[in-house]
Amino acid sequence: HGRFTSRPHVFQNLGDGTYFHSGALAIRQAIAAGANITYKILYNDAVAMTGGQPVDGVIGVERIARQVEAEGVGKLAIVSDEPDKYHGDESLFPPATSFHHRSELEAVQRMLRETPGVTCLIYDQTCAAEKRRRRKKGEYPDPDRRIFINAEVCEGCGDCGEQSNCLSVLPLETTFGRKRQIEQSSCNKDYSCVQGFCPSFVSVEGGQPKKRVGRLSRDRLDELIAHLPLPSPTLDEAPYDMLITGVGGTGVVTVGALVSMAAHLDGLASSQLDFMGFAQKGGAVLAFVRWAKRPDLLNQVRIDTQQADLLLACDLVVGASPDALQTVRRGRTQIIASSHRNPTDRFVRDPDASLHAEALAAKLAFAAGADAVESVDAYDLALRLLGDSIGANLLLLGYAWQRGRVPVSLAALERAIELNAVAVDMNRMALHLGRLTAESPRLVLELAEEPAPPAMTLDALIAHRCAHLTAYQDAAYAARYRDLLGRVREAEAESCTDGSLPLTTAVARGYAKLLSYKDEYEVARLYTDGRFQQALAESFDGELRLSFHMAPPLLVKAKTG
C-alpha cells in the first residue's frame, strides 16, 4: 500500500552498483514507510550499463543479504542459475533465506508479492556481455560446449527464442520455410535455448567454430583499388556533422572513433558523443561525430536538429528511428545505409516477425529525399569477401568516403586503423572494399556471388516435396501427394486466369508438411541421412563429442540430454 497509489504491491529493480552507492537508502525508506514492495536486486558482478566496471567497494550476495536483513527486510529469496553453489554456505545468509533456480523466478515473485511489507529478491548471475568480455581476456571460465541446431529437424516454432530471450537465435530461411540457427560468434553460452522442447538441438563439445575464409585476398584487393579515383572533399568554415547508427557489438563506436582520430591526424578539431548501453548486445547505438577546422567552431558535441551532413545507417531499424531522423534535413543530409536485415527483439517473441525493411527504407527516402539515399548490403559483402561480418560497418564507411561524404584524408583513416591496433589488415581491407563497392558495384557483386537457389516454380516445388516424401516413406506415399495436388490444381485453374495458383501452392507446402510428420523415426532419419554430419563439418573444427536433447515418447516423459 502507499499514500499515492491504490496498488497493493509493486516490484522495484535495482542493480548491484546502484544498490551499493545509494539504493540501500531507498530500501531503508520503504521499510520506514511500511510499504508493500519487493526490491529485485540484480547481482551481475559489474556496472554493466556503463562499461563493465567493478563496483566501487567490497560487495557480494551474502553481504547484501545481511545488509537488507539488518535494515528490516522481512523475507529474502536468492535466485541463481547455479543455486547449488550455496550449499554448505547457508549459515552466511539470514535464517529465513530461501534459494531457488532461475526457472522458478515467476513462482518466487508471486510468493513475495503476497508477503506483507518490504521483501527482497537477489538475482545472482554475471552479466552476459561481461562474460564475453572476460572470456576474450581469459579471465572467465569458457565452457567447452556449444549449441547447434539441426535445421532439417527444426520446425521454426520459436520456442527456443521464447525460452532464452536470446538474439543469438537467428532466423534461417530454407526451402521448407523459416527455421532457426545459432550465431556462434555472439552466443554467450547461457544454454537456456535448449529448454525449448525440440529434438533439433545438439550440444557440441571438443569443437571450435570454423572460421569462414574470405573470397578476396589482400593482394587481389590492392590490385583492384590501385586505379580508383580519389575524391577531394573540402571542409568549409562550418563544422561537418556525421551521425553513425547501428547495433551494439558491431563496432559502431569504433567507426566513430576512427573518423574522429582521422580528423585529428588531419589537424582538425573533432568531437564524438556516443549513446549506447554497454550491456545491450544488439541494442541501439548512435555515435555523433563532428569535426571542424578550428575548436571554436565546435560549440556542442551533439548534432542539432536537421543539421547532419551524413547519416551512416549501419542498421536500418536504428537508422530510421526518431532519434536518428530528427537530425536529417532534405536537401542537406546524405544517407548511406546497410540494407542487411538484422533481427530485432520482436523476432524472439514472434517466430514469423518481419523487419519491414522496405518500409524502413521508405522512411529514410521520405526524410532525406530518394536521391539522397544509397544502400548496400555491407554485412553480406563483408561476410562473403572478407570472411567476417564484423567488417561491415567499416565497409560502409569506405563506401561513404569514396562518395566524398567523409571529408578526411584516406591516409589519416588508414593511420587511425593502424593506431587502433585491432584486426588492422581486415579493417583496412573492409575500408577499401567499401571504396571499390562505391565505384564498381557490379564487379564486387560478381566477386561475392554465391550460387543462389533459383526461385522455385510450382512444378519444382511439387517435385521437391515428392522426392522428400519418397525418402520419408516410399514412392506410393509421394504419389498420393501428387494425386491430390493434381486435383487441386485442375480445380483452381478453372477460376484462376492469371496462372498464379495460390491455393495449389499453399496445398503443395501444407500437405507435404502434414504427410511428413516428424515422429521419432523421421527425426532419426534426418540425423542419419548425411546432411547433419555435413552441416557439422561445415560449422566446426576438432574432434566433436555430441549430446542430443531428445524425449522419445516411448522412453521418457521429459528431455534428458
XYZ file of C-alpha atoms in Angstrom:
561
model
C 0.000 0.000 0.000
C 1.093 3.593 -0.431
C -0.269 7.088 0.032
C -0.459 7.907 -3.666
C -1.484 4.625 -5.250
C -4.227 2.034 -4.910
C -1.928 -0.801 -5.987
C -1.390 -3.236 -3.108
C 2.191 -4.152 -4.116
C 4.974 -3.142 -6.540
C 8.304 -4.573 -7.709
C 11.356 -2.323 -7.986
C 14.533 -3.270 -9.859
C 17.979 -2.348 -8.507
C 21.386 -3.129 -9.969
C 24.153 -4.073 -7.545
C 26.104 -0.906 -8.404
C 23.067 1.295 -7.772
C 22.310 -0.594 -4.566
C 25.864 -0.032 -3.342
C 26.063 3.711 -3.899
C 22.514 4.774 -2.970
C 19.839 2.112 -3.484
C 20.172 0.734 0.034
C 18.766 4.032 1.336
C 15.618 3.524 -0.755
C 15.090 0.160 0.920
C 15.530 1.823 4.321
C 12.947 4.476 3.428
C 10.443 1.895 2.151
C 10.707 -0.018 5.442
C 10.187 3.201 7.396
C 7.105 3.976 5.300
C 5.651 0.490 5.776
C 5.349 -0.082 2.021
C 4.416 -3.366 0.384
C 7.270 -3.601 -2.086
C 9.736 -6.188 -3.376
C 13.206 -4.990 -4.343
C 14.707 -7.164 -7.069
C 18.453 -6.678 -6.712
C 20.456 -7.875 -9.720
C 23.908 -9.015 -8.674
C 25.690 -9.211 -12.032
C 29.216 -8.571 -10.773
C 29.775 -5.407 -12.839
C 28.438 -1.927 -13.542
C 27.222 -3.252 -16.872
C 25.314 -0.161 -18.021
C 28.446 1.980 -18.394
C 31.086 -0.498 -19.487
C 31.521 -3.354 -17.046
C 33.489 -1.525 -14.363
C 33.791 -3.157 -10.930
C 31.551 -1.878 -8.156
C 33.354 0.730 -6.044
C 33.839 -1.381 -2.952
C 33.557 -4.864 -1.489
C 30.200 -6.422 -2.262
C 28.722 -9.907 -2.540
C 25.394 -11.723 -2.417
C 25.823 -12.733 1.227
C 26.816 -9.165 2.232
C 23.742 -7.692 0.516
C 21.572 -10.328 2.198
C 22.887 -9.460 5.651
C 22.591 -5.715 4.999
C 18.928 -5.852 3.969
C 18.229 -8.163 6.939
C 19.739 -5.552 9.259
C 17.573 -2.873 7.651
C 14.457 -4.894 8.476
C 13.538 -6.785 5.304
C 11.077 -9.496 6.277
C 11.537 -12.093 3.535
C 14.560 -12.770 1.321
C 14.939 -15.079 -1.702
C 18.115 -15.841 -3.665
C 17.655 -16.787 -7.330
C 20.578 -18.043 -9.404
C 21.424 -20.063 -12.492
C 23.643 -22.123 -10.156
C 21.801 -22.361 -6.812
C 23.811 -25.446 -5.803
C 26.880 -23.271 -5.198
C 25.265 -22.027 -1.978
C 25.003 -25.495 -0.443
C 27.095 -25.569 2.699
C 27.163 -21.770 2.967
C 23.594 -21.247 4.146
C 24.887 -20.048 7.511
C 26.264 -16.928 5.818
C 22.715 -15.825 4.985
C 19.775 -14.743 7.186
C 17.949 -17.736 8.700
C 14.755 -17.351 6.630
C 16.533 -17.081 3.259
C 15.294 -19.408 0.504
C 17.344 -20.477 -2.529
C 15.901 -21.100 -5.991
C 16.893 -21.850 -9.573
C 16.116 -19.092 -12.058
C 13.477 -21.320 -13.681
C 11.424 -20.737 -10.508
C 11.586 -16.937 -10.817
C 7.910 -16.372 -11.559
C 6.763 -18.562 -8.662
C 9.180 -16.796 -6.303
C 7.876 -13.390 -7.361
C 4.295 -14.476 -6.810
C 5.224 -15.678 -3.319
C 6.943 -12.397 -2.443
C 4.042 -10.380 -3.825
C 1.753 -11.962 -1.255
C 4.176 -11.269 1.629
C 3.315 -8.042 3.511
C 5.987 -5.377 3.986
C 9.360 -4.981 2.281
C 10.835 -8.117 0.722
C 13.945 -8.690 -1.377
C 14.878 -10.972 -4.266
C 18.576 -11.131 -5.092
C 19.168 -12.425 -8.629
C 22.727 -13.709 -8.900
C 24.055 -14.045 -12.439
C 27.067 -12.453 -14.111
C 26.172 -10.080 -16.953
C 26.247 -11.948 -20.273
C 28.069 -9.110 -22.069
C 30.632 -9.022 -19.280
C 31.097 -12.788 -19.562
C 32.024 -12.379 -23.226
C 34.471 -9.580 -22.452
C 36.188 -11.572 -19.730
C 36.310 -14.736 -21.823
C 38.101 -12.837 -24.578
C 40.685 -11.798 -21.994
C 40.919 -15.289 -20.491
C 39.528 -14.010 -17.186
C 36.337 -16.090 -17.061
C 35.651 -19.828 -17.497
C 34.834 -20.686 -21.108
C 32.782 -23.903 -21.220
C 33.783 -26.372 -23.906
C 30.232 -26.661 -25.135
C 28.346 -25.054 -27.978
C 24.754 -25.468 -29.134
C 23.972 -26.419 -32.718
C 20.570 -26.701 -34.389
C 19.899 -29.423 -36.961
C 17.969 -27.328 -39.474
C 16.430 -30.425 -41.069
C 14.705 -31.309 -37.788
C 13.844 -27.741 -36.710
C 10.235 -26.709 -37.334
C 10.770 -22.966 -36.749
C 8.286 -22.811 -33.874
C 10.387 -20.269 -31.954
C 10.169 -21.979 -28.559
C 13.959 -21.777 -28.211
C 13.807 -17.971 -28.524
C 10.843 -17.807 -26.173
C 12.738 -19.770 -23.516
C 16.059 -17.943 -23.865
C 15.019 -14.425 -24.942
C 18.294 -14.515 -26.884
C 19.188 -12.545 -30.024
C 21.825 -15.126 -30.968
C 18.987 -17.442 -32.063
C 18.612 -16.195 -35.633
C 16.184 -16.962 -38.464
C 17.309 -19.331 -41.198
C 15.334 -19.190 -44.437
C 15.152 -22.601 -46.136
C 13.193 -24.410 -48.839
C 10.916 -25.655 -46.068
C 10.353 -22.160 -44.642
C 11.898 -20.177 -41.807
C 13.877 -22.164 -39.252
C 16.456 -21.311 -36.584
C 20.240 -21.195 -36.266
C 22.679 -20.236 -33.507
C 25.057 -17.365 -34.268
C 28.180 -18.833 -32.672
C 30.143 -15.563 -32.678
C 27.674 -13.790 -30.383
C 26.441 -16.764 -28.305
C 27.046 -16.139 -24.596
C 26.833 -19.852 -23.700
C 23.816 -19.420 -21.482
C 22.280 -22.624 -22.909
C 18.724 -21.680 -21.912
C 17.642 -22.086 -25.561
C 17.952 -25.847 -25.027
C 14.952 -25.631 -22.693
C 12.797 -25.235 -25.776
C 11.122 -28.594 -26.287
C 12.837 -29.520 -29.532
C 14.904 -32.513 -30.728
C 16.831 -30.373 -33.229
C 19.228 -29.126 -30.526
C 22.638 -30.737 -30.157
C 25.394 -29.953 -27.664
C 28.820 -29.950 -29.311
C 31.952 -30.414 -27.198
C 35.565 -30.504 -28.332
C 34.977 -28.254 -31.334
C 35.596 -24.658 -32.296
C 33.507 -22.685 -34.797
C 35.083 -22.916 -38.206
C 36.331 -19.555 -39.383
C 34.905 -18.586 -42.731
C 37.530 -17.913 -45.387
C 37.002 -14.732 -47.376
C 36.971 -14.925 -51.151
C 39.098 -11.824 -51.606
C 42.824 -11.762 -50.807
C 44.638 -8.615 -49.766
C 46.835 -8.662 -52.863
C 43.840 -9.008 -55.171
C 42.014 -6.160 -53.415
C 45.086 -3.903 -53.620
C 45.239 -4.639 -57.330
C 41.571 -3.734 -57.799
C 41.752 -0.439 -55.873
C 45.061 0.748 -57.351
C 43.373 2.841 -60.024
C 40.330 4.044 -58.087
C 39.847 7.808 -58.299
C 40.412 9.730 -55.078
C 37.645 12.155 -54.141
C 38.708 15.547 -52.874
C 36.027 16.633 -50.388
C 36.584 20.024 -48.787
C 35.678 21.268 -45.349
C 34.383 24.814 -45.271
C 34.134 27.129 -42.285
C 31.122 25.240 -40.860
C 31.530 22.026 -38.843
C 30.865 18.701 -40.578
C 28.277 16.578 -38.757
C 28.139 12.802 -39.189
C 25.711 10.519 -37.345
C 26.544 6.810 -37.247
C 23.757 4.444 -36.189
C 23.835 0.707 -35.597
C 23.546 -2.033 -33.015
C 25.743 -2.931 -30.074
C 28.579 -5.358 -30.656
C 29.196 -4.494 -34.313
C 31.778 -1.719 -33.944
C 29.661 1.434 -34.345
C 31.590 3.307 -31.656
C 34.853 2.104 -33.182
C 33.927 3.579 -36.572
C 33.167 6.902 -34.890
C 36.475 6.794 -33.030
C 38.386 6.072 -36.246
C 36.790 9.043 -38.016
C 37.482 11.311 -35.024
C 41.119 10.194 -34.923
C 41.466 10.696 -38.687
C 40.160 14.254 -38.323
C 42.662 14.850 -35.525
C 45.502 13.491 -37.676
C 44.451 15.899 -40.432
C 44.888 18.763 -37.991
C 41.180 19.301 -37.446
C 39.202 19.694 -34.247
C 36.797 16.817 -33.581
C 34.340 15.523 -31.000
C 32.363 12.321 -30.523
C 29.280 11.639 -28.408
C 28.080 8.031 -28.092
C 24.632 6.922 -26.977
C 24.729 3.231 -26.133
C 24.105 0.624 -23.480
C 27.247 -1.404 -22.909
C 25.184 -4.381 -21.737
C 22.907 -4.263 -24.778
C 24.275 -6.702 -27.308
C 22.134 -5.786 -30.275
C 20.799 -2.609 -28.633
C 20.601 0.753 -30.394
C 23.842 2.752 -30.696
C 24.206 6.297 -32.017
C 27.591 8.000 -32.466
C 27.532 11.765 -33.057
C 30.811 12.734 -34.754
C 31.601 16.396 -35.501
C 34.748 17.976 -36.834
C 35.794 21.442 -37.978
C 38.829 23.476 -38.962
C 39.122 25.078 -35.507
C 37.993 24.148 -31.985
C 35.959 27.337 -31.583
C 33.637 26.166 -34.377
C 32.504 23.160 -32.291
C 30.049 24.652 -29.827
C 28.450 21.358 -28.808
C 29.031 17.632 -29.202
C 25.502 16.622 -30.156
C 24.295 17.136 -33.716
C 21.466 19.640 -33.706
C 18.028 19.111 -35.226
C 18.194 18.715 -39.039
C 21.920 19.521 -39.090
C 23.503 16.178 -40.045
C 25.574 16.227 -43.210
C 25.799 12.437 -43.340
C 23.763 9.661 -41.742
C 25.717 6.409 -41.889
C 22.969 3.903 -41.104
C 24.752 0.652 -40.265
C 21.363 -0.752 -39.218
C 18.028 0.026 -40.855
C 15.937 -0.053 -37.685
C 18.130 2.371 -35.728
C 18.791 4.486 -38.810
C 15.058 5.010 -39.317
C 14.386 5.698 -35.634
C 13.136 9.134 -34.469
C 16.436 9.827 -32.671
C 18.304 9.476 -35.961
C 15.787 11.038 -38.348
C 15.458 14.198 -36.268
C 18.988 15.109 -37.427
C 18.071 14.689 -41.123
C 17.054 17.511 -43.433
C 16.001 17.195 -47.052
C 18.469 18.992 -49.257
C 21.298 18.785 -46.723
C 21.672 15.271 -45.347
C 23.051 12.368 -47.361
C 22.161 8.864 -46.143
C 24.252 5.764 -46.810
C 22.613 2.676 -45.329
C 23.277 -1.017 -44.971
C 20.317 -2.958 -46.347
C 21.040 -6.053 -44.241
C 18.111 -7.166 -42.094
C 19.235 -7.604 -38.506
C 16.644 -9.473 -36.406
C 15.114 -7.402 -33.619
C 13.843 -8.425 -30.182
C 10.374 -8.833 -31.704
C 11.666 -11.886 -33.552
C 12.328 -13.545 -30.159
C 8.624 -13.326 -29.317
C 7.166 -13.788 -32.798
C 8.742 -16.507 -34.978
C 7.082 -15.045 -38.088
C 8.022 -11.418 -37.397
C 9.001 -9.243 -40.345
C 11.524 -6.418 -40.208
C 9.537 -4.445 -42.823
C 12.803 -3.386 -44.441
C 11.040 -1.778 -47.398
C 9.032 0.478 -45.089
C 12.167 1.481 -43.172
C 13.961 2.323 -46.407
C 10.938 4.384 -47.451
C 11.171 6.364 -44.189
C 14.789 7.224 -44.970
C 13.887 8.264 -48.509
C 10.986 10.398 -47.277
C 13.187 12.184 -44.731
C 16.149 12.994 -46.986
C 14.743 12.577 -50.479
C 15.144 9.482 -52.639
C 18.132 10.969 -54.480
C 20.000 11.443 -51.184
C 19.825 7.780 -50.098
C 22.162 4.962 -51.133
C 22.147 1.439 -49.759
C 24.400 -1.602 -49.899
C 24.303 -4.942 -48.068
C 27.580 -4.339 -46.245
C 27.054 -7.326 -43.919
C 26.724 -9.818 -46.756
C 29.654 -8.415 -48.734
C 31.947 -8.401 -45.683
C 30.974 -11.956 -44.786
C 31.461 -13.352 -48.293
C 34.555 -11.441 -49.372
C 36.377 -10.906 -46.050
C 35.114 -13.930 -44.130
C 33.855 -11.864 -41.177
C 30.720 -9.728 -40.922
C 32.383 -7.509 -38.302
C 33.947 -5.570 -41.205
C 30.517 -4.419 -42.441
C 30.482 -1.009 -40.782
C 33.963 -0.094 -41.977
C 32.967 -1.240 -45.453
C 30.065 1.200 -45.270
C 32.451 3.945 -44.118
C 34.725 3.249 -47.090
C 31.701 3.482 -49.390
C 30.775 6.861 -47.914
C 34.369 8.115 -48.154
C 34.631 7.178 -51.826
C 31.409 9.072 -52.441
C 33.120 12.169 -50.978
C 30.865 12.224 -47.921
C 33.589 11.929 -45.249
C 35.943 14.927 -45.570
C 39.096 13.459 -44.037
C 42.100 12.107 -45.899
C 42.456 8.433 -46.821
C 45.943 8.394 -45.282
C 44.505 9.619 -41.970
C 41.817 6.919 -41.983
C 44.392 4.207 -42.672
C 46.643 5.557 -39.932
C 43.707 5.626 -37.483
C 43.092 1.937 -38.232
C 46.755 1.200 -37.520
C 46.656 3.141 -34.232
C 43.544 1.241 -33.158
C 45.743 -1.893 -33.387
C 42.827 -4.345 -33.668
C 42.448 -6.552 -36.768
C 44.389 -3.952 -38.754
C 44.615 -5.907 -42.031
C 40.971 -6.927 -42.049
C 39.743 -3.413 -41.162
C 41.918 -1.866 -43.853
C 40.545 -4.358 -46.386
C 36.988 -3.572 -45.285
C 37.572 0.154 -45.793
C 38.953 -0.335 -49.291
C 36.333 -2.916 -50.211
C 33.746 -0.230 -49.422
C 35.562 2.144 -51.774
C 35.559 -0.497 -54.505
C 31.845 -1.148 -53.951
C 31.065 2.544 -54.418
C 32.975 2.730 -57.706
C 32.403 -0.755 -59.153
C 29.330 -2.312 -57.535
C 28.808 -4.812 -60.347
C 32.371 -6.089 -60.038
C 32.039 -6.527 -56.278
C 28.759 -8.402 -56.642
C 30.390 -10.705 -59.185
C 33.257 -11.368 -56.774
C 30.840 -12.083 -53.924
C 28.296 -14.109 -55.851
C 27.345 -17.467 -54.355
C 25.147 -19.948 -56.182
C 21.713 -18.749 -55.116
C 18.850 -21.218 -55.249
C 16.616 -20.309 -58.208
C 13.121 -19.122 -57.467
C 11.138 -22.329 -57.070
C 8.305 -22.717 -59.538
C 5.173 -24.626 -58.584
C 6.291 -27.658 -60.602
C 9.722 -27.569 -58.955
C 8.098 -27.252 -55.517
C 5.888 -30.282 -56.136
C 8.834 -32.301 -57.464
C 10.917 -31.333 -54.434
C 8.218 -32.388 -51.993
C 7.632 -35.642 -53.867
C 11.322 -36.508 -53.510
C 11.082 -35.616 -49.821
C 8.028 -37.830 -49.264
C 9.632 -40.720 -51.161
C 12.600 -40.545 -48.794
C 10.204 -40.164 -45.858
C 8.276 -43.322 -46.737
C 8.055 -44.565 -50.347
C 7.042 -43.712 -53.895
C 3.394 -44.678 -53.296
C 3.232 -42.127 -50.482
C 4.591 -39.442 -52.848
C 2.065 -40.496 -55.500
C -0.751 -39.918 -53.007
C 0.566 -36.368 -52.550
C 0.910 -35.756 -56.288
C -2.619 -37.055 -56.951
C -4.236 -34.561 -54.569
C -2.127 -31.701 -55.933
C -3.249 -32.600 -59.465
C -6.908 -32.400 -58.491
C -6.486 -29.101 -56.606
C -4.525 -27.595 -59.479
C -7.119 -28.629 -62.036
C -9.959 -27.163 -59.968
C -8.149 -23.878 -59.315
C -7.012 -23.447 -62.922
C -10.658 -23.092 -63.998
C -11.136 -19.952 -61.894
C -7.599 -18.513 -61.745
C -6.975 -16.676 -65.006
C -3.556 -15.172 -64.211
C -1.895 -18.579 -63.658
C -0.634 -17.743 -60.145
C -2.449 -20.698 -58.462
C -2.019 -19.503 -54.838
C -4.251 -22.244 -53.395
C -2.324 -25.008 -55.145
C 0.958 -23.530 -53.901
C -0.357 -23.397 -50.343
C -1.567 -27.004 -50.555
C 1.767 -28.088 -52.040
C 3.556 -26.756 -48.966
C 0.996 -27.590 -46.308
C 0.024 -31.104 -47.451
C 3.675 -32.185 -47.677
C 4.217 -30.900 -44.146
C 1.156 -32.774 -42.929
C 2.270 -36.040 -44.545
C 5.848 -35.877 -43.220
C 5.130 -35.619 -39.508
C 8.384 -35.640 -37.549
C 7.952 -38.593 -35.242
C 10.964 -40.293 -33.666
C 11.588 -42.356 -36.817
C 11.706 -39.286 -39.063
C 13.951 -37.423 -36.609
C 16.304 -40.407 -36.643
C 16.314 -40.414 -40.457
C 17.091 -36.696 -40.620
C 20.035 -37.177 -38.259
C 21.482 -40.103 -40.219
C 20.991 -39.289 -43.908
C 24.313 -37.422 -44.083
C 23.098 -33.812 -44.099
C 23.551 -33.363 -40.354
C 27.146 -34.606 -40.467
C 27.847 -32.308 -43.412
C 26.408 -29.295 -41.578
C 28.555 -30.068 -38.517
C 31.680 -30.377 -40.678
C 30.940 -27.003 -42.278
C 30.446 -25.340 -38.885
C 33.094 -26.806 -36.543
C 36.702 -27.934 -36.421
C 38.034 -30.545 -33.978
C 37.119 -33.920 -32.541
C 33.443 -33.440 -31.790
C 31.522 -35.081 -28.953
C 27.767 -34.776 -29.351
C 24.881 -34.841 -26.890
C 21.322 -34.985 -28.225
C 18.425 -33.343 -26.392
C 15.519 -35.633 -27.097
C 12.481 -37.068 -25.377
C 11.208 -40.082 -27.350
C 7.624 -40.575 -26.087
C 8.108 -44.341 -25.725
C 11.120 -43.930 -23.430
C 10.984 -40.747 -21.364
C 8.482 -38.129 -20.275
C 10.891 -35.183 -20.365
C 14.083 -34.243 -22.165
C 17.125 -35.857 -20.594
C 20.022 -34.838 -22.853
